[in-house]
Coordinates of C-alpha atoms and ligand atoms in Angstrom, one line a residue:
X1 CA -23.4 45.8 42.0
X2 CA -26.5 46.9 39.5
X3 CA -27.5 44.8 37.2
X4 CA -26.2 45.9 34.5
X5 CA -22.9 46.1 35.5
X6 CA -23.1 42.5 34.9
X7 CA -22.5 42.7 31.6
X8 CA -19.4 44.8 32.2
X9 CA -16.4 42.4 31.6
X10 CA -14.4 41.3 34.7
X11 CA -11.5 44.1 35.1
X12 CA -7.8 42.1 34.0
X13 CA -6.6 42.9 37.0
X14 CA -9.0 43.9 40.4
X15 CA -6.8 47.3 40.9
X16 CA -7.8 48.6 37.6
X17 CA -9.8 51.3 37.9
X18 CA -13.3 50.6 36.8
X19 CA -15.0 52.0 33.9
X20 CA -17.6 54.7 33.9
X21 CA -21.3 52.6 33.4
X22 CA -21.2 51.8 30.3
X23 CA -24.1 52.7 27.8
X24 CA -24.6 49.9 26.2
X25 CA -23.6 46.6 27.3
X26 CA -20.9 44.9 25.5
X27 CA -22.2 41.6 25.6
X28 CA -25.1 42.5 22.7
X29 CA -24.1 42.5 19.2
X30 CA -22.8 46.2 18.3
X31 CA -24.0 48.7 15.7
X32 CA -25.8 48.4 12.3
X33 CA -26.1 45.0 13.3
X34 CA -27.6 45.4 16.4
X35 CA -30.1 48.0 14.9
X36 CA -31.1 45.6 11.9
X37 CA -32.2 42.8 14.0
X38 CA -34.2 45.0 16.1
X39 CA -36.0 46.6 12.7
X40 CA -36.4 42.8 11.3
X41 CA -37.8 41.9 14.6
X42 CA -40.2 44.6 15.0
X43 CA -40.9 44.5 11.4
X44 CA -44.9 43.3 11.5
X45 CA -45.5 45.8 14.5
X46 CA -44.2 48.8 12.2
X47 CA -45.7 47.8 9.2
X48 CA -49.4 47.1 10.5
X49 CA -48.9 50.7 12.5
X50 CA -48.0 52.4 9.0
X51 CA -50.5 50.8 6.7
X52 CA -53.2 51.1 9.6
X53 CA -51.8 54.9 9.8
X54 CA -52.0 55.8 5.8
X55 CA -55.4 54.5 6.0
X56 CA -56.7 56.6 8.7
X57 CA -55.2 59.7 7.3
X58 CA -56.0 59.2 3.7
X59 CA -57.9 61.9 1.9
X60 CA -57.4 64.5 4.5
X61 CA -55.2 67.2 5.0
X62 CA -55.5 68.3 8.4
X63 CA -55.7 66.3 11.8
X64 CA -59.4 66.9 12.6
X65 CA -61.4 65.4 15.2
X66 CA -62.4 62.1 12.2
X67 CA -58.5 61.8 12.0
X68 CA -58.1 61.6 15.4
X69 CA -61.1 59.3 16.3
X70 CA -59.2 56.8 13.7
X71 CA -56.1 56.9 15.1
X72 CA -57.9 55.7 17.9
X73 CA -58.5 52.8 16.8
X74 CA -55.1 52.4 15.1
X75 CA -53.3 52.5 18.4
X76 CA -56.1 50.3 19.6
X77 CA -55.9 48.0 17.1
X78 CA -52.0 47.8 17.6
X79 CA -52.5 46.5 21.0
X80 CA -51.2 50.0 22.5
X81 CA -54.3 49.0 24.9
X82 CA -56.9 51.5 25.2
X83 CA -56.3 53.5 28.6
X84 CA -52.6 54.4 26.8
X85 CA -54.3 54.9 23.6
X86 CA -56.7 57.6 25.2
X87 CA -53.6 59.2 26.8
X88 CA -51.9 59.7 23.7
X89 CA -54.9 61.2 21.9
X90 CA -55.9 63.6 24.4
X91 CA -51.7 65.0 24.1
X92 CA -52.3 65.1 20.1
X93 CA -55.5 67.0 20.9
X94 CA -54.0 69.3 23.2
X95 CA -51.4 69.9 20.6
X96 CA -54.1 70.5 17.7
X97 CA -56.3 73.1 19.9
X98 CA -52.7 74.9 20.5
X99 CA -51.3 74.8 17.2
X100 CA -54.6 75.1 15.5
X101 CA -53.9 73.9 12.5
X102 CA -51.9 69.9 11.8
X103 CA -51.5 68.9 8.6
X104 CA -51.7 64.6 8.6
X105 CA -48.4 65.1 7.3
X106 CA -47.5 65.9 10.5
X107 CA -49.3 63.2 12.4
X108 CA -46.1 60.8 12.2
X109 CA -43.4 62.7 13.5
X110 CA -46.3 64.2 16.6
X111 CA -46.8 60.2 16.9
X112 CA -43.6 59.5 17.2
X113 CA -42.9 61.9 19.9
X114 CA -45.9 61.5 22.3
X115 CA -44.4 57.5 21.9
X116 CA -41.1 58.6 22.9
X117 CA -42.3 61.0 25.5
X118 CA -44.7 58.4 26.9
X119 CA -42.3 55.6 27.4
X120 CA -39.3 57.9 29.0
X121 CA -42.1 58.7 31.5
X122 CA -43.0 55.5 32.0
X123 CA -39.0 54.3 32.4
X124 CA -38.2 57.5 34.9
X125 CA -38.1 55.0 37.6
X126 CA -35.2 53.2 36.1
X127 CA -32.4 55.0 38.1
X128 CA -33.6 53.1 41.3
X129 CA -34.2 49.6 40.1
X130 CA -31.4 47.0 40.0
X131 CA -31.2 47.2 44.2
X132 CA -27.3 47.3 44.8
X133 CA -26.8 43.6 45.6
X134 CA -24.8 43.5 48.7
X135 CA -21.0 43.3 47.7
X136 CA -20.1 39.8 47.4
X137 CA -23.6 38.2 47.2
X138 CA -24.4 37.4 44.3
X139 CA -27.2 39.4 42.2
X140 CA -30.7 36.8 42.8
X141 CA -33.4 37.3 39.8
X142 CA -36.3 35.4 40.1
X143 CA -38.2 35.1 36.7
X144 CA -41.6 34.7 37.2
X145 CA -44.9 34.5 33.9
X146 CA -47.7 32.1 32.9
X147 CA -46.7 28.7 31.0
X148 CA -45.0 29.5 28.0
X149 CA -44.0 33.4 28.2
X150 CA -40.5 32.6 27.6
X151 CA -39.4 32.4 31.3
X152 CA -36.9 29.6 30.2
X153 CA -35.9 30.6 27.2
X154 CA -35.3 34.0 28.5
X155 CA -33.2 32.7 31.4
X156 CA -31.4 30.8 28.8
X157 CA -30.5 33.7 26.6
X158 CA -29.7 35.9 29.9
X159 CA -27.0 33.0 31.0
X160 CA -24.8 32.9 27.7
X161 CA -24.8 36.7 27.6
X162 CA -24.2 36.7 31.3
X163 CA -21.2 33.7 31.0
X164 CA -20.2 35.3 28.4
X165 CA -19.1 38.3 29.5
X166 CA -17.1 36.0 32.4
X167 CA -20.1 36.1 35.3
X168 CA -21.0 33.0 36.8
X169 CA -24.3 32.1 36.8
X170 CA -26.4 30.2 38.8
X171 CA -30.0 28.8 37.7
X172 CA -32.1 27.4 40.0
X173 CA -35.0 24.6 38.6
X174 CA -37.9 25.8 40.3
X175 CA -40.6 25.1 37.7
X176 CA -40.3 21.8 39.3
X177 CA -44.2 20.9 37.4
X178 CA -42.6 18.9 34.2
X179 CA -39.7 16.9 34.2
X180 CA -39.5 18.2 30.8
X181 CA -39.2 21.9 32.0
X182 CA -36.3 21.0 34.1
X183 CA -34.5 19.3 31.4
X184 CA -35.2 22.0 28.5
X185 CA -33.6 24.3 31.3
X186 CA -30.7 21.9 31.9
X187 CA -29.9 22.3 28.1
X188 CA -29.8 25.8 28.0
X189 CA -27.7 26.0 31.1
X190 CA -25.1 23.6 29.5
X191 CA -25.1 26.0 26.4
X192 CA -24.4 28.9 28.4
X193 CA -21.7 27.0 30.8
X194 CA -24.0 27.9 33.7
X195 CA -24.5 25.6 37.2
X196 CA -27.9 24.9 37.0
X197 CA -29.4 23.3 40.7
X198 CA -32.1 20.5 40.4
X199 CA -34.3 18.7 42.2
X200 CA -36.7 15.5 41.5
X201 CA -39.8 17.1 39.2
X202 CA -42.2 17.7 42.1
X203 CA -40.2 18.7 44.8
X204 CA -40.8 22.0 46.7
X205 CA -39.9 25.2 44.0
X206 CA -38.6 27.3 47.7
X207 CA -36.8 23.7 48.4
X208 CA -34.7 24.3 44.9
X209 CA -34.4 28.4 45.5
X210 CA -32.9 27.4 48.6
X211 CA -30.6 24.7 47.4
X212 CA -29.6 26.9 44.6
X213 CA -28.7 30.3 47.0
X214 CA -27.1 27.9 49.2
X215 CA -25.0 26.4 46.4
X216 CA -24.8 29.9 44.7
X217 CA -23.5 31.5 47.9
X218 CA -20.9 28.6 49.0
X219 CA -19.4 29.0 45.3
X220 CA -19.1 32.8 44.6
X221 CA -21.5 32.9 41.8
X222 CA -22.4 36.4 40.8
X223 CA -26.1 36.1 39.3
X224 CA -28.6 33.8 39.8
X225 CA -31.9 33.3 38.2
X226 CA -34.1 30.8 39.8
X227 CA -37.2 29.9 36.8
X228 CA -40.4 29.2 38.0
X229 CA -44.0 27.2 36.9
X230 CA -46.4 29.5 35.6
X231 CA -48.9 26.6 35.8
X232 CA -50.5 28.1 38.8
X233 CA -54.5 27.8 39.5
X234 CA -55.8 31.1 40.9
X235 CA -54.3 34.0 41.9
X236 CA -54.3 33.3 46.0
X237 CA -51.9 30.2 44.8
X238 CA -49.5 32.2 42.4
X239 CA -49.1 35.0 45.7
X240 CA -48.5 32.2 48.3
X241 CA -46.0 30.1 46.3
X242 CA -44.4 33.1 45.3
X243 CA -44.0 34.3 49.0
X244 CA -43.2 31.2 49.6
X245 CA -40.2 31.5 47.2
X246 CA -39.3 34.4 48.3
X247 CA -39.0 33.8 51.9
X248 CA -36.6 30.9 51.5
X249 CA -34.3 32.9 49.4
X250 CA -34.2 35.4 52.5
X251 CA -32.9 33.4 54.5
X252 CA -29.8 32.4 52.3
X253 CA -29.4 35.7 51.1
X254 CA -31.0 38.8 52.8
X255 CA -32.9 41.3 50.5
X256 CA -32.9 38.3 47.5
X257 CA -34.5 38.2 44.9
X258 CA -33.3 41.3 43.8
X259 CA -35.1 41.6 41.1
X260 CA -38.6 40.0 40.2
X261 CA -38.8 40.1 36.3
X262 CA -42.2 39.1 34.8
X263 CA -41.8 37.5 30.9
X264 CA -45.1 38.0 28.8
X265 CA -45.6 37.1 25.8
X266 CA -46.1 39.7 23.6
X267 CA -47.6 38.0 20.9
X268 CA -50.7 37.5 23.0
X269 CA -51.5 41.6 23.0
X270 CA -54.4 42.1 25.7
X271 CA -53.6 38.7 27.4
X272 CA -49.9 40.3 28.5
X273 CA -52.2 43.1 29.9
X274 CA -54.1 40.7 32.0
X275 CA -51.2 38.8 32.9
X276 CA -49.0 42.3 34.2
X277 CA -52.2 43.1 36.2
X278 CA -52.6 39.5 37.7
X279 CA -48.7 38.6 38.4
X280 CA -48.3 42.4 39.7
X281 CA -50.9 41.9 42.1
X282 CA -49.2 38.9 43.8
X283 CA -45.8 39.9 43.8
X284 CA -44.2 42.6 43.8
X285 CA -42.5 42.7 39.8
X286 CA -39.9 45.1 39.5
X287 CA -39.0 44.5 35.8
X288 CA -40.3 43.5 32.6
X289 CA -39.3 41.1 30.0
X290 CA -41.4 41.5 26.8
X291 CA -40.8 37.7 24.6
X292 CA -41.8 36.9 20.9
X293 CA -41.8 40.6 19.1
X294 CA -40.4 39.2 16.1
X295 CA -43.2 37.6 14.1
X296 CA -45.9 39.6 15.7
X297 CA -47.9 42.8 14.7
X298 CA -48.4 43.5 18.3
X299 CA -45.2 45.2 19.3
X300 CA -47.5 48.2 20.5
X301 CA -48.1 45.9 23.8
X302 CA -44.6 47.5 25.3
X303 CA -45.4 50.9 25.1
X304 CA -49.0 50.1 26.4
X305 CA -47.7 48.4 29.2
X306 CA -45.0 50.3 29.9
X307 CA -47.1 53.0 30.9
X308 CA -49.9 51.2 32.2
X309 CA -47.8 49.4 35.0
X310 CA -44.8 52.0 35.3
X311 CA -42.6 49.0 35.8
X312 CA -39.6 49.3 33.1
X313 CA -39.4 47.1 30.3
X314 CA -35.7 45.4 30.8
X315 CA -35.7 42.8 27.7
X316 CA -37.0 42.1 24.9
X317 CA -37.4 39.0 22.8
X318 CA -36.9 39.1 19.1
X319 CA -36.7 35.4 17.7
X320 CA -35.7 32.0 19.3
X321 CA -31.8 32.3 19.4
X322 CA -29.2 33.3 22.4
X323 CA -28.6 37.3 20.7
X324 CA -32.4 37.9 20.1
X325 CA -32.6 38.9 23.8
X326 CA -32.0 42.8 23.8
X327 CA -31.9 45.3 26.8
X328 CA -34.6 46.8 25.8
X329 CA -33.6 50.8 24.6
X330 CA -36.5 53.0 24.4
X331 CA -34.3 55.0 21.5
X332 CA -33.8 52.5 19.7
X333 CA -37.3 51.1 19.9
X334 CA -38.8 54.0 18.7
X335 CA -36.3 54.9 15.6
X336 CA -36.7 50.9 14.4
X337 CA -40.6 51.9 14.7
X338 CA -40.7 54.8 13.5
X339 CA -37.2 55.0 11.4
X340 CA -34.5 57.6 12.8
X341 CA -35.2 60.6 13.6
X342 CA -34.0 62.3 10.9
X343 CA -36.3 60.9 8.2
Ligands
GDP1 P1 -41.9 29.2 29.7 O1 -43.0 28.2 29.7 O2 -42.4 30.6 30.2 O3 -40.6 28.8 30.3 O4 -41.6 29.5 28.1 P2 -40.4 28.9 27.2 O5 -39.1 29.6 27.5 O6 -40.4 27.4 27.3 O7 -40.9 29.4 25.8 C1 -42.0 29.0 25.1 C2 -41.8 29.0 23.6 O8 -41.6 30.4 23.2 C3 -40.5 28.3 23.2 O9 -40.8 27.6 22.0 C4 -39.5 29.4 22.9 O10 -38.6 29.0 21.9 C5 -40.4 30.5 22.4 N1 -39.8 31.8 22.6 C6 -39.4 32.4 23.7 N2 -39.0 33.7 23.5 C7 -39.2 33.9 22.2 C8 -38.9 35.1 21.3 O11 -38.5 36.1 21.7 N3 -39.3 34.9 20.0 C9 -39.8 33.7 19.5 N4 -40.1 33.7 18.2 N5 -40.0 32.7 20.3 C10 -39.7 32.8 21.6
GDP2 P1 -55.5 19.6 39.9 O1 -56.2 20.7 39.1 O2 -55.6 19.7 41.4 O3 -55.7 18.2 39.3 O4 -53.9 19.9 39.7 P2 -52.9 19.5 38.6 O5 -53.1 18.1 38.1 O6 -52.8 20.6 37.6 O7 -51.6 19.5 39.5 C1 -51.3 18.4 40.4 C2 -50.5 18.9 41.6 O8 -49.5 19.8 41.2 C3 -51.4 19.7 42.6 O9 -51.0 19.3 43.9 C4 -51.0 21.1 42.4 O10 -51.1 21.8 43.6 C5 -49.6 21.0 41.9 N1 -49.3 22.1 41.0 C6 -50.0 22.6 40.0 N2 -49.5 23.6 39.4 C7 -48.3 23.8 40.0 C8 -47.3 24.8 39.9 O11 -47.3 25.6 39.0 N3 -46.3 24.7 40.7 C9 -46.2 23.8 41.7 N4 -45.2 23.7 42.5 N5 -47.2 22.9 41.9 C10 -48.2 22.9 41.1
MG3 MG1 -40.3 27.1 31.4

């Protein structure tokens, strides 16, 4: 089953006929709602863009080589990080030489497209990810990020949505560093009516993976998501205890995890750059979960590094409680950025 089928609520009856994939999942708020959160949450990043934007373009009328060299720094400046922000001006400089002339008026809208063209590129891979779990297994995520990304949190918010929507979910306590991590995680698990698996604070994190597959498996659960320390010293350590991790889980559960989803922060801009690079090159990540875009004018980190890393961007974070975790929808993204596309 794909991931996102997840969210799909249990048939009434196992002959029904399933649905066609649903669009959007039923277990996120719906509608105007749904959309006004996400413009409230991304609220700083669209504002520092615009005022940044009117800046660069006031007093001229055409999109000249000055006008470009300051959106530059705009998209710079918004954290879009600068190999995506070089990308993006050499498409609105190809467009210039071929229209010849661009009035600034026009620089929005062009803006808003090379965005939108840019991050559908960067998410074309996202027919192939969510590996079909083997029928009856249940679906393994293992959530990986440096101290404080939102790795808990995150699982927290994934496990009421998930219980929600009737799955049972596992969560496996293998950020076994703090006793406090394992308790914050206990309460979130309680919350959400999910099984979370334990050991003492210390233990082995593959020991708990294992312990929670095991216990996972033997009970029919149909997610897991097994947290884990980001407290990790160099790079040669994150790689082996990951491996490590992910060995054990093979053994309970052949082709687990299937999923490896790295939480940044996006609040830190150029740090969640250096993290991507640094967690991608000791495991392999295969989604993205982008935490704390509500309260930050950095909200150009996602389209930065979805394109930098070509790994698709699955959630979002938006504020603190159990709905502000959104599948992330490039669409949507872009209209509460740039308004709909009719204005
Ligand atoms: P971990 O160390 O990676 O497990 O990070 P935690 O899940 O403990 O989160 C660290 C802090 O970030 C906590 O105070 C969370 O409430 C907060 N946090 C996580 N996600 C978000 C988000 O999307 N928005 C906001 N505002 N805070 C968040
Ligand atoms: P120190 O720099 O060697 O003093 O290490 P710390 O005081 O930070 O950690 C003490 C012990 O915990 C060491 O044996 C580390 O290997 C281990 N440790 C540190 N970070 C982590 C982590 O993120 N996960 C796990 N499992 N162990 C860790
Ligand atoms: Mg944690």
């Amino acid at each position: 089953m794909a991931f996102f089928d997840m969210f799909k609520k249990r048939p009434a009856q196992p002959a029904e006929p399933q649905a066609p994939a649903a669009q959007a999942p039923a277990a996120q708020p719906a509608g105007e709602e749904r959309a006004g959160a996400l413009d409230a949450g991304l609220e700083k990043t669209k504002t520092g863009l615009f005022s940044k934007l009117a800046r660069a373009v006031a007093g001229r009328t055409t999109v000249d080589a000055d006008v470009l060299d300051d959106l530059e720094e705009v998209l710079i400046t918004s954290d879009v990080g600068v190999e995506t922000t070089v990308a993006i001006i050499r498409r609105i400089e190809q467009r210039v030489a071929r229209d010849k002339y661009m009035s600034t008026a026009e620089l929005r809208r062009i803006l808003r497209e090379e965005i939108a063209a840019l991050l559908e590129e960067a998410h074309s891979a996202e027919g192939s990810f969510g590996l079909d779990a083997r029928e009856g297994e249940p679906y393994v995520v293992m959530v990986v990020g440096v101290n404080g990304a939102g790795k808990t949190t995150t699982i927290g918010k994934l496990a009421a949505q998930l219980t929600r929507m009737g799955r049972k979910v596992w969560i496996g306590a293998a950020d076994t560093f703090r006793a406090a991590a394992i308790d914050q995680l206990g309460v979130w698990a309680d919350r959400a009516g999910a099984t979370m698996i334990r050991q003492e604070m210390g233990s082995d994190p593959a020991s708990v993976a294992f312990d929670t597959l095991s216990s996972a498996r033997a009970n029919g659960a149909d997610v897991v998501l097994i947290d884990t320390a980001g407290r990790l010293h160099n790079k040669i350590g994150l790689m082996n205890e990951l491996t490590k991790i992910r060995n054990v889980m093979q053994k309970v559960i052949p082709g687990a995890p299937h999923e490896v989803m790295l939480v940044l922060d996006g609040s830190t801009g150029q740090n969640a750059f250096e993290q991507a690079k640094q967690f991608t090159e000791a495991t392999q990540v295969t989604s993205l979960a982008i935490t704390k875009l509500d309260g930050t004018a950095k909200g150009g980190v996602v389209v930065g590094i979805s394109d930098r890393f070509r790994i698709p961007v699955r959630y979002i974070g938006i504020g603190e409680g159990v709905d502000d975790l959104r599948i992330f929808d490039r669409k949507e993204f872009v209209n509460a950025l740039f308004g709909d596309e009719k204005n």
